[in-house]
Short mmCIF file of C-alpha atoms and ligand atoms in Angstrom, two decimals:
data_model
loop_
_atom_site.label_atom_id
_atom_site.label_comp_id
_atom_site.label_asym_id
_atom_site.label_seq_id
_atom_site.Cartn_x
_atom_site.Cartn_y
_atom_site.Cartn_z
CA UNK M 670 0.00 0.00 0.00
CA UNK M 671 1.25 3.44 -0.87
CA UNK M 672 0.30 6.83 0.63
CA UNK M 673 0.91 10.08 -1.15
CA UNK M 674 1.32 13.32 0.73
CA UNK M 675 0.30 16.33 -1.36
CA UNK M 676 1.28 19.80 -0.23
CA UNK M 677 -1.40 22.39 -0.99
CA UNK M 678 -1.05 25.90 -2.31
CA UNK M 679 1.05 25.07 -5.37
CA UNK M 680 0.84 26.97 -8.64
CA UNK M 681 1.77 24.53 -11.40
CA UNK M 682 3.79 26.09 -14.18
CA UNK M 683 6.19 24.92 -16.84
CA UNK M 684 6.34 22.37 -19.63
CA UNK M 685 5.91 18.61 -19.49
CA UNK M 686 6.16 16.03 -22.19
CA UNK M 687 3.38 13.50 -21.88
CA UNK M 688 3.85 9.74 -21.32
CA UNK M 689 2.79 7.02 -23.74
CA UNK M 690 -0.87 6.05 -23.63
CA UNK M 691 -1.96 3.39 -21.15
CA UNK M 692 -5.14 2.57 -23.05
CA UNK M 693 -3.27 2.20 -26.33
CA UNK M 694 -0.33 0.26 -24.88
CA UNK M 695 -2.40 -2.45 -23.16
CA UNK M 696 -4.22 -3.82 -26.23
CA UNK M 697 -1.02 -3.40 -28.28
CA UNK M 698 0.85 -5.54 -25.75
CA UNK M 699 -1.88 -8.15 -26.07
CA UNK M 700 -1.50 -7.93 -29.85
CA UNK M 701 2.21 -8.79 -29.73
CA UNK M 702 1.12 -12.44 -29.42
CA UNK M 703 -0.33 -12.34 -32.93
CA UNK M 704 2.86 -11.38 -34.75
CA UNK M 705 5.07 -14.38 -33.87
CA UNK M 706 8.16 -12.23 -34.45
CA UNK M 707 9.87 -9.70 -32.18
CA UNK M 708 8.09 -6.38 -31.64
CA UNK M 709 9.92 -3.23 -30.58
CA UNK M 710 7.68 -0.73 -28.80
CA UNK M 711 8.72 2.87 -28.28
CA UNK M 712 7.02 5.16 -25.77
CA UNK M 713 5.38 2.29 -23.88
CA UNK M 714 4.53 3.83 -20.47
CA UNK M 715 6.20 2.48 -17.35
CA UNK M 716 3.05 1.97 -15.26
CA UNK M 717 1.70 -0.85 -13.12
CA UNK M 718 -0.95 -2.00 -15.60
CA UNK M 719 1.62 -2.36 -18.38
CA UNK M 720 4.03 -4.15 -16.01
CA UNK M 721 1.26 -6.59 -15.07
CA UNK M 722 0.43 -7.18 -18.73
CA UNK M 723 4.11 -7.95 -19.36
CA UNK M 724 4.16 -10.38 -16.43
CA UNK M 725 1.18 -12.18 -17.94
CA UNK M 726 2.88 -12.30 -21.36
CA UNK M 727 5.99 -13.76 -19.70
CA UNK M 728 3.90 -16.38 -17.94
CA UNK M 729 2.55 -17.41 -21.36
CA UNK M 730 6.14 -17.92 -22.50
CA UNK M 731 6.92 -14.62 -24.26
CA UNK M 732 10.37 -13.10 -23.89
CA UNK M 733 10.30 -9.49 -22.73
CA UNK M 734 13.29 -7.18 -22.37
CA UNK M 735 14.11 -3.49 -22.34
CA UNK M 736 16.76 -1.83 -24.47
CA UNK M 737 17.10 1.71 -23.15
CA UNK M 738 13.60 3.17 -23.34
CA UNK M 739 12.42 0.58 -25.88
CA UNK M 740 10.52 -2.53 -24.96
CA UNK M 741 11.01 -5.72 -26.95
CA UNK M 742 8.41 -8.46 -26.82
CA UNK M 743 9.13 -11.70 -28.60
CA UNK M 744 6.19 -14.07 -28.72
CA UNK M 745 7.88 -16.82 -30.76
CA UNK M 746 8.52 -18.68 -27.51
CA UNK M 747 4.92 -18.36 -26.23
CA UNK M 748 3.44 -21.77 -25.50
CA UNK M 749 0.72 -21.45 -22.88
CA UNK M 750 -2.94 -20.54 -23.33
CA UNK M 751 -3.87 -20.42 -19.62
CA UNK M 752 -3.86 -16.91 -18.12
CA UNK M 753 -2.60 -16.74 -14.51
CA UNK M 754 -5.41 -16.06 -12.03
CA UNK M 755 -3.85 -13.61 -9.58
CA UNK M 756 -2.32 -11.28 -12.19
CA UNK M 757 -5.33 -11.29 -14.49
CA UNK M 758 -7.55 -10.57 -11.52
CA UNK M 759 -5.67 -7.31 -10.99
CA UNK M 760 -5.93 -6.12 -14.55
CA UNK M 761 -9.14 -5.67 -16.50
CA UNK M 762 -7.23 -5.40 -19.75
CA UNK M 763 -6.15 -9.03 -19.39
CA UNK M 764 -9.47 -9.65 -21.17
CA UNK M 765 -7.81 -8.49 -24.44
CA UNK M 766 -5.62 -11.54 -24.20
CA UNK M 767 -8.64 -13.74 -24.69
CA UNK M 768 -8.93 -12.68 -28.35
CA UNK M 769 -5.22 -12.85 -29.09
CA UNK M 770 -4.48 -16.07 -27.16
CA UNK M 771 -7.47 -17.74 -28.79
CA UNK M 772 -6.34 -16.61 -32.20
CA UNK M 773 -2.76 -17.78 -31.58
CA UNK M 774 -3.43 -21.15 -29.89
CA UNK M 775 -7.03 -21.94 -30.94
CA UNK M 776 -7.70 -22.17 -27.23
CA UNK M 777 -7.76 -19.79 -24.26
CA UNK M 778 -8.45 -20.18 -20.57
CA UNK M 779 -8.83 -17.03 -18.49
CA UNK M 780 -10.20 -15.94 -15.13
CA UNK M 781 -12.68 -13.06 -15.01
CA UNK M 782 -10.70 -9.83 -15.27
CA UNK M 783 -10.17 -7.28 -12.48
CA UNK M 784 -9.42 -3.55 -12.69
CA UNK M 785 -10.86 -0.35 -11.24
CA UNK M 786 -13.96 -0.58 -9.13
CA UNK M 787 -16.02 1.92 -11.07
CA UNK M 788 -19.12 -0.15 -11.46
CA UNK M 789 -20.19 -3.54 -12.57
CA UNK M 790 -18.10 -4.11 -15.70
CA UNK M 791 -19.52 -7.06 -17.60
CA UNK M 792 -17.71 -8.70 -20.52
CA UNK M 793 -20.78 -9.99 -22.33
CA UNK M 794 -20.02 -7.94 -25.48
CA UNK M 795 -16.49 -9.39 -25.66
CA UNK M 796 -17.77 -12.96 -25.34
CA UNK M 797 -20.66 -12.44 -27.73
CA UNK M 798 -18.25 -11.05 -30.33
CA UNK M 799 -15.89 -14.00 -29.99
CA UNK M 800 -18.85 -16.40 -30.28
CA UNK M 801 -19.82 -14.68 -33.54
CA UNK M 802 -16.32 -15.55 -34.81
CA UNK M 803 -17.12 -19.19 -34.11
CA UNK M 804 -15.42 -19.60 -30.74
CA UNK M 805 -17.02 -22.04 -28.33
CA UNK M 806 -17.09 -20.42 -24.90
CA UNK M 807 -17.79 -22.02 -21.57
CA UNK M 808 -18.05 -20.00 -18.36
CA UNK M 809 -17.54 -22.19 -15.31
CA UNK M 810 -15.99 -21.91 -11.84
CA UNK M 811 -15.00 -18.25 -12.31
CA UNK M 812 -13.10 -19.00 -15.52
CA UNK M 813 -13.75 -18.56 -19.20
CA UNK M 814 -12.70 -21.36 -21.52
CA UNK M 815 -12.64 -20.74 -25.27
CA UNK M 816 -11.97 -23.12 -28.11
CA UNK M 817 -12.12 -22.31 -31.75
CA UNK M 818 -9.89 -24.03 -34.31
CA UNK M 819 -9.24 -21.27 -36.82
CA UNK M 820 -11.77 -18.51 -36.12
CA UNK M 821 -14.14 -17.48 -38.90
CA UNK M 822 -14.85 -13.86 -39.90
CA UNK M 823 -18.38 -12.55 -39.30
CA UNK M 824 -20.44 -9.41 -38.87
CA UNK M 825 -20.50 -8.33 -35.23
CA UNK M 826 -23.09 -5.75 -34.21
CA UNK M 827 -22.18 -4.31 -30.83
CA UNK M 828 -25.13 -3.27 -28.66
CA UNK M 829 -22.91 -0.55 -27.20
CA UNK M 830 -19.63 0.90 -28.58
CA UNK M 831 -17.43 -0.77 -25.95
CA UNK M 832 -13.76 0.14 -26.32
CA UNK M 833 -12.50 -3.18 -24.99
CA UNK M 834 -14.93 -5.33 -26.95
CA UNK M 835 -14.10 -3.52 -30.21
CA UNK M 836 -10.38 -4.10 -29.59
CA UNK M 837 -10.77 -7.70 -28.51
CA UNK M 838 -12.77 -8.59 -31.60
CA UNK M 839 -10.22 -6.81 -33.81
CA UNK M 840 -7.47 -8.93 -32.21
CA UNK M 841 -9.36 -12.18 -32.62
CA UNK M 842 -10.24 -11.36 -36.24
CA UNK M 843 -6.73 -10.56 -37.51
CA UNK M 844 -5.86 -14.20 -38.17
CA UNK M 845 -9.40 -15.48 -38.69
CA UNK M 846 -10.57 -16.87 -41.99
CA UNK M 847 -12.28 -14.20 -44.12
CA UNK M 848 -13.70 -10.80 -43.29
CA UNK M 849 -14.94 -9.51 -39.95
CA UNK M 850 -17.01 -6.35 -39.78
CA UNK M 851 -17.54 -4.70 -36.40
CA UNK M 852 -20.53 -2.38 -36.44
CA UNK M 853 -21.29 0.23 -33.78
CA UNK M 854 -17.59 0.01 -32.93
CA UNK M 855 -16.08 2.42 -30.41
CA UNK M 856 -14.24 5.32 -32.09
CA UNK M 857 -11.61 6.17 -29.44
CA UNK M 858 -8.18 7.31 -30.73
CA UNK M 859 -6.58 4.33 -28.97
CA UNK M 860 -8.47 2.02 -31.33
CA UNK M 861 -6.90 3.87 -34.26
CA UNK M 862 -3.52 3.34 -32.59
CA UNK M 863 -4.21 -0.39 -32.27
CA UNK M 864 -5.16 -0.49 -35.95
CA UNK M 865 -1.92 1.32 -36.89
CA UNK M 866 0.08 -1.20 -34.87
CA UNK M 867 -1.71 -4.17 -36.41
CA UNK M 868 -1.09 -2.80 -39.90
CA UNK M 869 2.59 -2.31 -39.07
CA UNK M 870 2.62 -6.06 -38.32
CA UNK M 871 1.07 -6.89 -41.68
CA UNK M 872 -2.54 -7.37 -40.62
CA UNK M 873 -5.35 -5.96 -42.73
CA UNK M 874 -7.55 -3.64 -40.71
CA UNK M 875 -9.32 -0.46 -41.69
CA UNK M 876 -12.06 1.87 -40.54
CA UNK M 877 -10.88 2.36 -36.91
CA UNK M 878 -11.92 5.76 -35.57
CA UNK M 879 -15.29 5.30 -37.28
CA UNK M 880 -18.25 3.13 -36.27
CA UNK M 881 -17.45 0.34 -38.75
CA UNK M 882 -14.14 -1.50 -38.53
CA UNK M 883 -13.27 -4.13 -41.14
CA UNK M 884 -10.65 -6.83 -40.62
CA UNK M 885 -9.57 -9.19 -43.40
CA UNK M 886 -7.92 -12.19 -41.79
CA UNK M 887 -4.39 -13.22 -42.82
CA UNK M 888 -2.56 -16.38 -41.72
CA UNK M 889 0.30 -14.67 -39.95
CA UNK M 890 1.76 -11.27 -39.10
CA UNK M 891 5.38 -10.19 -38.77
CA UNK M 892 7.65 -8.18 -36.49
CA UNK M 893 7.55 -4.38 -36.31
CA UNK M 894 8.85 -1.30 -34.56
CA UNK M 895 6.04 0.91 -33.31
CA UNK M 896 5.66 4.10 -31.26
CA UNK M 897 2.69 4.09 -28.85
CA UNK M 898 0.54 7.23 -29.10
CA UNK M 899 0.68 9.88 -26.35
CA UNK M 900 -1.69 9.58 -23.39
CA UNK M 901 -4.57 12.03 -23.81
CA UNK M 902 -5.91 11.35 -20.31
CA UNK M 903 -2.57 12.04 -18.59
CA UNK M 904 -2.21 15.17 -20.76
CA UNK M 905 -5.70 16.29 -19.76
CA UNK M 906 -4.96 15.65 -16.09
CA UNK M 907 -1.93 17.99 -16.13
CA UNK M 908 -3.93 20.64 -18.01
CA UNK M 909 -6.62 20.53 -15.35
CA UNK M 910 -3.75 20.81 -12.87
CA UNK M 911 -2.92 24.22 -14.40
CA UNK M 912 -6.53 25.34 -14.18
CA UNK M 913 -7.10 24.21 -10.59
CA UNK M 914 -3.89 25.77 -9.20
CA UNK M 915 -4.15 29.06 -11.11
CA UNK M 916 -1.08 28.01 -13.09
CA UNK M 917 0.33 27.93 -16.60
CA UNK M 918 1.22 24.52 -18.03
CA UNK M 919 2.25 23.46 -21.53
CA UNK M 920 1.91 19.77 -22.37
CA UNK M 921 4.05 18.70 -25.33
CA UNK M 922 4.32 15.59 -27.48
CA UNK M 923 0.56 15.11 -27.53
CA UNK M 924 -2.35 15.06 -29.97
CA UNK M 925 -4.39 18.19 -29.11
CA UNK M 926 -7.42 17.21 -31.22
CA UNK M 927 -7.92 14.11 -29.07
CA UNK M 928 -8.77 16.29 -26.04
CA UNK M 929 -10.93 18.91 -27.77
CA UNK M 930 -13.91 18.34 -25.49
CA UNK M 931 -11.75 19.06 -22.44
CA UNK M 932 -10.27 22.15 -24.08
CA UNK M 933 -13.81 23.54 -24.60
CA UNK M 934 -14.54 23.00 -20.92
CA UNK M 935 -11.30 24.65 -19.83
CA UNK M 936 -12.10 27.67 -22.03
CA UNK M 937 -15.61 27.77 -20.55
CA UNK M 938 -14.01 27.79 -17.10
CA UNK M 939 -12.14 30.95 -18.13
CA UNK M 940 -8.72 29.47 -18.96
CA UNK M 941 -6.70 30.63 -21.92
CA UNK M 942 -6.03 27.63 -24.14
CA UNK M 943 -3.44 27.69 -26.94
CA UNK M 944 -2.97 24.74 -29.29
CA UNK M 945 -0.11 23.93 -31.66
CA UNK M 946 0.18 20.80 -33.80
CA UNK M 947 1.52 18.76 -30.88
CA UNK M 948 1.14 20.81 -27.71
CA UNK M 949 -1.42 22.61 -25.60
CA UNK M 950 -0.82 25.48 -23.21
CA UNK M 951 -3.40 26.10 -20.49
CA UNK M 952 -3.12 29.35 -18.60
CA UNK M 953 -5.54 30.02 -15.74
CA UNK M 954 -6.94 33.50 -15.41
CA UNK M 955 -7.94 33.74 -11.77
CA UNK M 956 -10.50 31.43 -10.22
CA UNK M 957 -12.23 29.02 -12.61
CA UNK M 958 -15.91 29.53 -13.43
CA UNK M 959 -18.41 26.71 -12.95
CA UNK M 960 -19.70 24.95 -16.08
CA UNK M 961 -23.47 24.54 -16.34
CA UNK M 962 -23.56 21.03 -17.82
CA UNK M 963 -21.09 18.31 -18.78
CA UNK M 964 -21.85 14.69 -19.53
CA UNK M 965 -19.51 11.82 -20.31
CA UNK M 966 -20.02 9.91 -23.56
CA UNK M 967 -18.06 7.52 -25.75
CA UNK M 968 -15.55 9.32 -28.01
CA UNK M 969 -15.84 12.01 -29.35
CA UNK M 970 -17.87 12.91 -26.25
CA UNK M 971 -16.32 14.09 -22.99
CA UNK M 972 -14.19 11.17 -21.69
CA UNK M 973 -15.28 9.39 -18.55
CA UNK M 974 -11.58 9.05 -17.68
CA UNK M 975 -11.37 12.84 -17.17
CA UNK M 976 -14.64 13.18 -15.25
CA UNK M 977 -13.09 12.85 -11.76
CA UNK M 978 -10.35 15.42 -12.50
CA UNK M 979 -12.94 17.87 -13.91
CA UNK M 980 -15.03 17.18 -10.79
CA UNK M 981 -12.13 18.45 -8.63
CA UNK M 982 -11.80 21.59 -10.73
CA UNK M 983 -15.53 22.34 -10.57
CA UNK M 984 -15.38 21.83 -6.80
CA UNK M 985 -13.35 25.04 -6.49
CA UNK M 986 -14.93 26.92 -9.41
CA UNK M 987 -17.15 29.94 -8.97
CA UNK M 988 -20.80 28.84 -9.24
CA UNK M 989 -22.78 25.64 -9.67
CA UNK M 990 -21.98 22.86 -12.12
CA UNK M 991 -23.73 19.68 -13.18
CA UNK M 992 -21.76 16.59 -14.22
CA UNK M 993 -23.48 13.49 -15.60
CA UNK M 994 -21.62 10.15 -15.81
CA UNK M 995 -23.17 8.07 -18.60
CA UNK M 996 -20.45 5.49 -19.21
CA UNK M 997 -19.93 3.82 -15.82
CA UNK M 998 -22.63 3.53 -13.18
CA UNK M 999 -20.42 3.90 -10.10
CA UNK M 1000 -17.81 6.47 -10.94
CA UNK M 1001 -18.42 9.14 -8.31
CA UNK M 1002 -16.56 7.65 -5.35
CA UNK M 1003 -14.19 10.66 -5.37
CA UNK M 1004 -17.20 12.89 -4.56
CA UNK M 1005 -17.32 11.63 -0.97
CA UNK M 1006 -13.55 11.99 -0.59
CA UNK M 1007 -13.66 15.56 -1.89
CA UNK M 1008 -16.29 16.30 0.74
CA UNK M 1009 -13.72 15.39 3.40
CA UNK M 1010 -11.74 18.30 1.93
CA UNK M 1011 -14.80 20.58 2.39
CA UNK M 1012 -16.09 20.34 -1.19
CA UNK M 1013 -19.85 20.66 -1.67
CA UNK M 1014 -21.57 18.18 -3.93
CA UNK M 1015 -24.67 16.05 -4.14
CA UNK M 1016 -24.98 12.83 -6.14
CA UNK M 1017 -28.33 11.75 -7.54
CA UNK M 1018 -27.86 8.47 -9.36
CA UNK M 1019 -25.58 9.34 -12.32
CA UNK M 1020 -25.74 13.12 -11.80
CA UNK M 1021 -23.48 15.23 -9.61
CA UNK M 1022 -24.47 18.72 -8.57
CA UNK M 1023 -21.40 20.63 -7.54
CA UNK M 1024 -21.33 23.95 -5.73
CA UNK M 1025 -17.87 25.43 -5.98
CA UNK M 1026 -16.18 26.54 -2.76
CA UNK M 1027 -13.43 29.18 -2.48
CA UNK M 1028 -10.97 26.73 -0.97
CA UNK M 1029 -10.57 23.06 -0.21
CA UNK M 1030 -8.74 21.98 2.92
CA UNK M 1031 -6.20 19.19 3.21
CA UNK M 1032 -7.52 15.94 4.67
CA UNK M 1033 -6.94 12.20 4.73
CA UNK M 1034 -8.67 10.66 1.71
CA UNK M 1035 -8.78 7.36 -0.18
CA UNK M 1036 -8.02 6.78 -3.87
CA UNK M 1037 -10.75 4.27 -4.72
CA UNK M 1038 -9.68 4.03 -8.35
CA UNK M 1039 -7.04 5.28 -10.77
CA UNK M 1040 -8.63 8.47 -12.12
CA UNK M 1041 -10.43 9.24 -8.87
CA UNK M 1042 -6.99 9.14 -7.23
CA UNK M 1043 -5.56 11.57 -9.78
CA UNK M 1044 -8.50 13.89 -9.08
CA UNK M 1045 -7.58 13.87 -5.38
CA UNK M 1046 -3.97 14.80 -6.20
CA UNK M 1047 -5.24 17.83 -8.15
CA UNK M 1048 -7.62 18.77 -5.34
CA UNK M 1049 -4.78 18.40 -2.82
CA UNK M 1050 -2.51 20.71 -4.82
CA UNK M 1051 -5.12 23.45 -4.77
CA UNK M 1052 -6.09 22.95 -1.11
CA UNK M 1053 -4.92 24.70 2.02
CA UNK M 1054 -2.65 22.39 4.04
CA UNK M 1055 -1.61 18.82 3.46
CA UNK M 1056 -3.62 15.99 1.91
CA UNK M 1057 -2.77 12.35 2.55
CA UNK M 1058 -4.03 10.00 -0.15
CA UNK M 1059 -4.34 6.39 0.97
CA UNK M 1060 -4.09 3.58 -1.60
CA UNK M 1061 -2.31 5.88 -4.02
CA UNK M 1062 -0.73 2.79 -5.62
CA UNK M 1063 -3.94 2.79 -7.68
CA UNK M 1064 -2.75 6.01 -9.34
CA UNK M 1065 0.47 4.26 -10.36
CA UNK M 1066 -1.62 1.86 -12.45
CA UNK M 1067 -1.87 4.51 -15.14
CA UNK M 1068 0.38 7.51 -14.43
CA UNK M 1069 4.11 7.29 -15.01
CA UNK M 1070 5.80 8.95 -12.01
CA UNK M 1071 3.07 11.51 -11.47
CA UNK M 1072 4.91 12.74 -8.37
CA UNK M 1073 8.00 13.67 -10.45
CA UNK M 1074 5.95 15.31 -13.19
CA UNK M 1075 4.16 17.46 -10.63
CA UNK M 1076 7.47 18.17 -8.91
CA UNK M 1077 8.90 19.47 -12.19
CA UNK M 1078 5.90 21.80 -12.46
CA UNK M 1079 6.54 23.19 -8.97
CA UNK M 1080 4.11 21.08 -6.90
CA UNK M 1081 4.98 18.66 -4.12
CA UNK M 1082 3.82 15.05 -3.93
CA UNK M 1083 5.74 12.67 -1.67
CA UNK M 1084 5.22 8.91 -2.06
CA UNK M 1085 5.38 6.80 1.06
CA UNK M 1086 5.48 3.08 0.69
CA UNK M 1087 4.46 1.40 3.95
CA UNK M 1088 5.25 4.66 5.74
CA UNK M 1089 8.75 5.04 4.20
CA UNK M 1090 9.45 8.24 2.31
CA UNK M 1091 10.51 7.17 -1.23
CA UNK M 1092 12.79 10.20 -1.71
CA UNK M 1093 14.68 9.34 1.51
CA UNK M 1094 14.92 5.71 0.41
CA UNK M 1095 16.67 6.61 -2.84
CA UNK M 1096 19.17 8.96 -1.16
C1 LIG C 796 -11.81 1.42 -21.67
C2 LIG C 796 -10.64 2.11 -21.01
C3 LIG C 796 -11.11 2.87 -19.79
C4 LIG C 796 -12.24 3.81 -20.15
C5 LIG C 796 -13.35 3.10 -20.92
C6 LIG C 796 -14.41 4.03 -21.46
C7 LIG C 796 -8.78 0.67 -21.55
C8 LIG C 796 -7.73 -0.26 -21.07
N1 LIG C 796 -9.65 1.12 -20.64
O1 LIG C 796 -12.32 0.49 -20.71
O2 LIG C 796 -10.00 3.60 -19.27
O3 LIG C 796 -12.78 4.37 -18.98
O4 LIG C 796 -12.79 2.38 -22.03
O5 LIG C 796 -13.86 4.98 -22.27
O6 LIG C 796 -8.82 1.04 -22.72
N2 LIG C 796 -19.77 -2.94 -21.08
C9 LIG C 796 -20.71 -3.95 -21.06
N3 LIG C 796 -20.36 -5.16 -21.57
C10 LIG C 796 -19.13 -5.42 -22.10
C11 LIG C 796 -18.20 -4.38 -22.14
C12 LIG C 796 -18.53 -3.15 -21.61
O7 LIG C 796 -21.82 -3.76 -20.59
O8 LIG C 796 -18.89 -6.54 -22.55
C13 LIG C 796 -20.13 -1.62 -20.51
C14 LIG C 796 -19.24 -1.28 -19.30
O9 LIG C 796 -19.74 -1.86 -18.13
C15 LIG C 796 -19.31 0.23 -19.28
C16 LIG C 796 -19.40 0.58 -20.76
O10 LIG C 796 -19.81 -0.61 -21.43
O11 LIG C 796 -20.47 0.66 -18.62
C17 LIG C 796 -18.10 1.07 -21.34
O12 LIG C 796 -17.12 0.10 -21.21
P1 LIG C 796 -15.92 -0.11 -22.26
O13 LIG C 796 -16.03 0.91 -23.34
O14 LIG C 796 -15.90 -1.54 -22.63
O15 LIG C 796 -14.67 0.23 -21.35
P2 LIG C 796 -13.36 -0.64 -21.17
O16 LIG C 796 -12.92 -1.18 -22.47
O17 LIG C 796 -13.52 -1.55 -20.02
#
């Protein structure tokens, strides 16, 4: 267990280059199994979720090594189709391995996946999609067993544009016989990144980023060198950091268009937002203004993964704001924690009504999930006094050294592992 101590009263300013994308890297790591030749990944983030995915790949027999900042995954040695229970239980994205393991070995055996507790997260759309491709799936004793021979292409109509299900079906379809068409597919930029990776490996995929994705199966892929896209959620988090602390932050090495909906909100809050081709500067102009209405939606709507961080900002904005969470049914656990810091909010089902206060006050709070934890860091930076965030290891699932990034911008976050100051430990 890790506690983070956040010192309040910071004004974040400066330039940061954003990490590689967690949500792009995880399905790409799963996809390395399909190529059967070494893959060199650049810009793969060093975060707990990616480390867990690599541990699972190793347990399946893949060889994984780092060369400087590059990560090399060689799946030629992979031999196992049984996913380890404990590791997969910690990582929801282990579900992506179902499609790629099944495609590679004609068989897969996986426990139900874990991940953030942000609501009941079923995998029915994943399983239904794989069944459409002719996999035989049995769910028994907390495990999922799939068998398939060579999968067969099909039309898959998703009831909901699930990001994970779209990606899993794409992975399973790459080596299937014939054409697979995914309709009502999710359109997130990370799906485009997965498509770009798969193409670099010789697979035939097109349409990602739009609601219909078409995959023409080929027998085998090949090795590739690929740069993972920048993380739009981490970028957005640091931009909100500028707004909430009255600061001035430039995030570089990113894709500004992928966070347009956030940029509109930051402008509506009164921030000055300047975009270039690969950077965004957010300059606060005094206290943020409340925003009448924001609701989360699948891309290109406002991302659910930035809802908690926006929640923190609106908690100190001038006026009332309404935030509706449409994607996950239980993603307001940070609301209660923010109240410990003297925030004012009311939750009615999927709607939060937030009345901005002049100042939050440091308190002891719990990071219930990854993005909720990041929201508490931002709140702590803007608060008076010190905030102690319990279970901050959950933040490390998706942010690469957030404490150092914030330190470089002039804020102070100290990580304590089992009560030991990590800075002292390294000295
Ligand atoms: C991905 C992201 C996550 C983000 C989410 C929504 C990764 C590794 N994670 O998660 O950060 O918050 O997209 O943008 O990319 N659902 C079903 N049945 C299914 C699958 C999903 O009912 O089989 C529901 C979920 O419970 C949820 C909604 O669909 O309410 C969206 O989930 P989905 O788009 O699948 O999110 P993930 O892929 O899990």
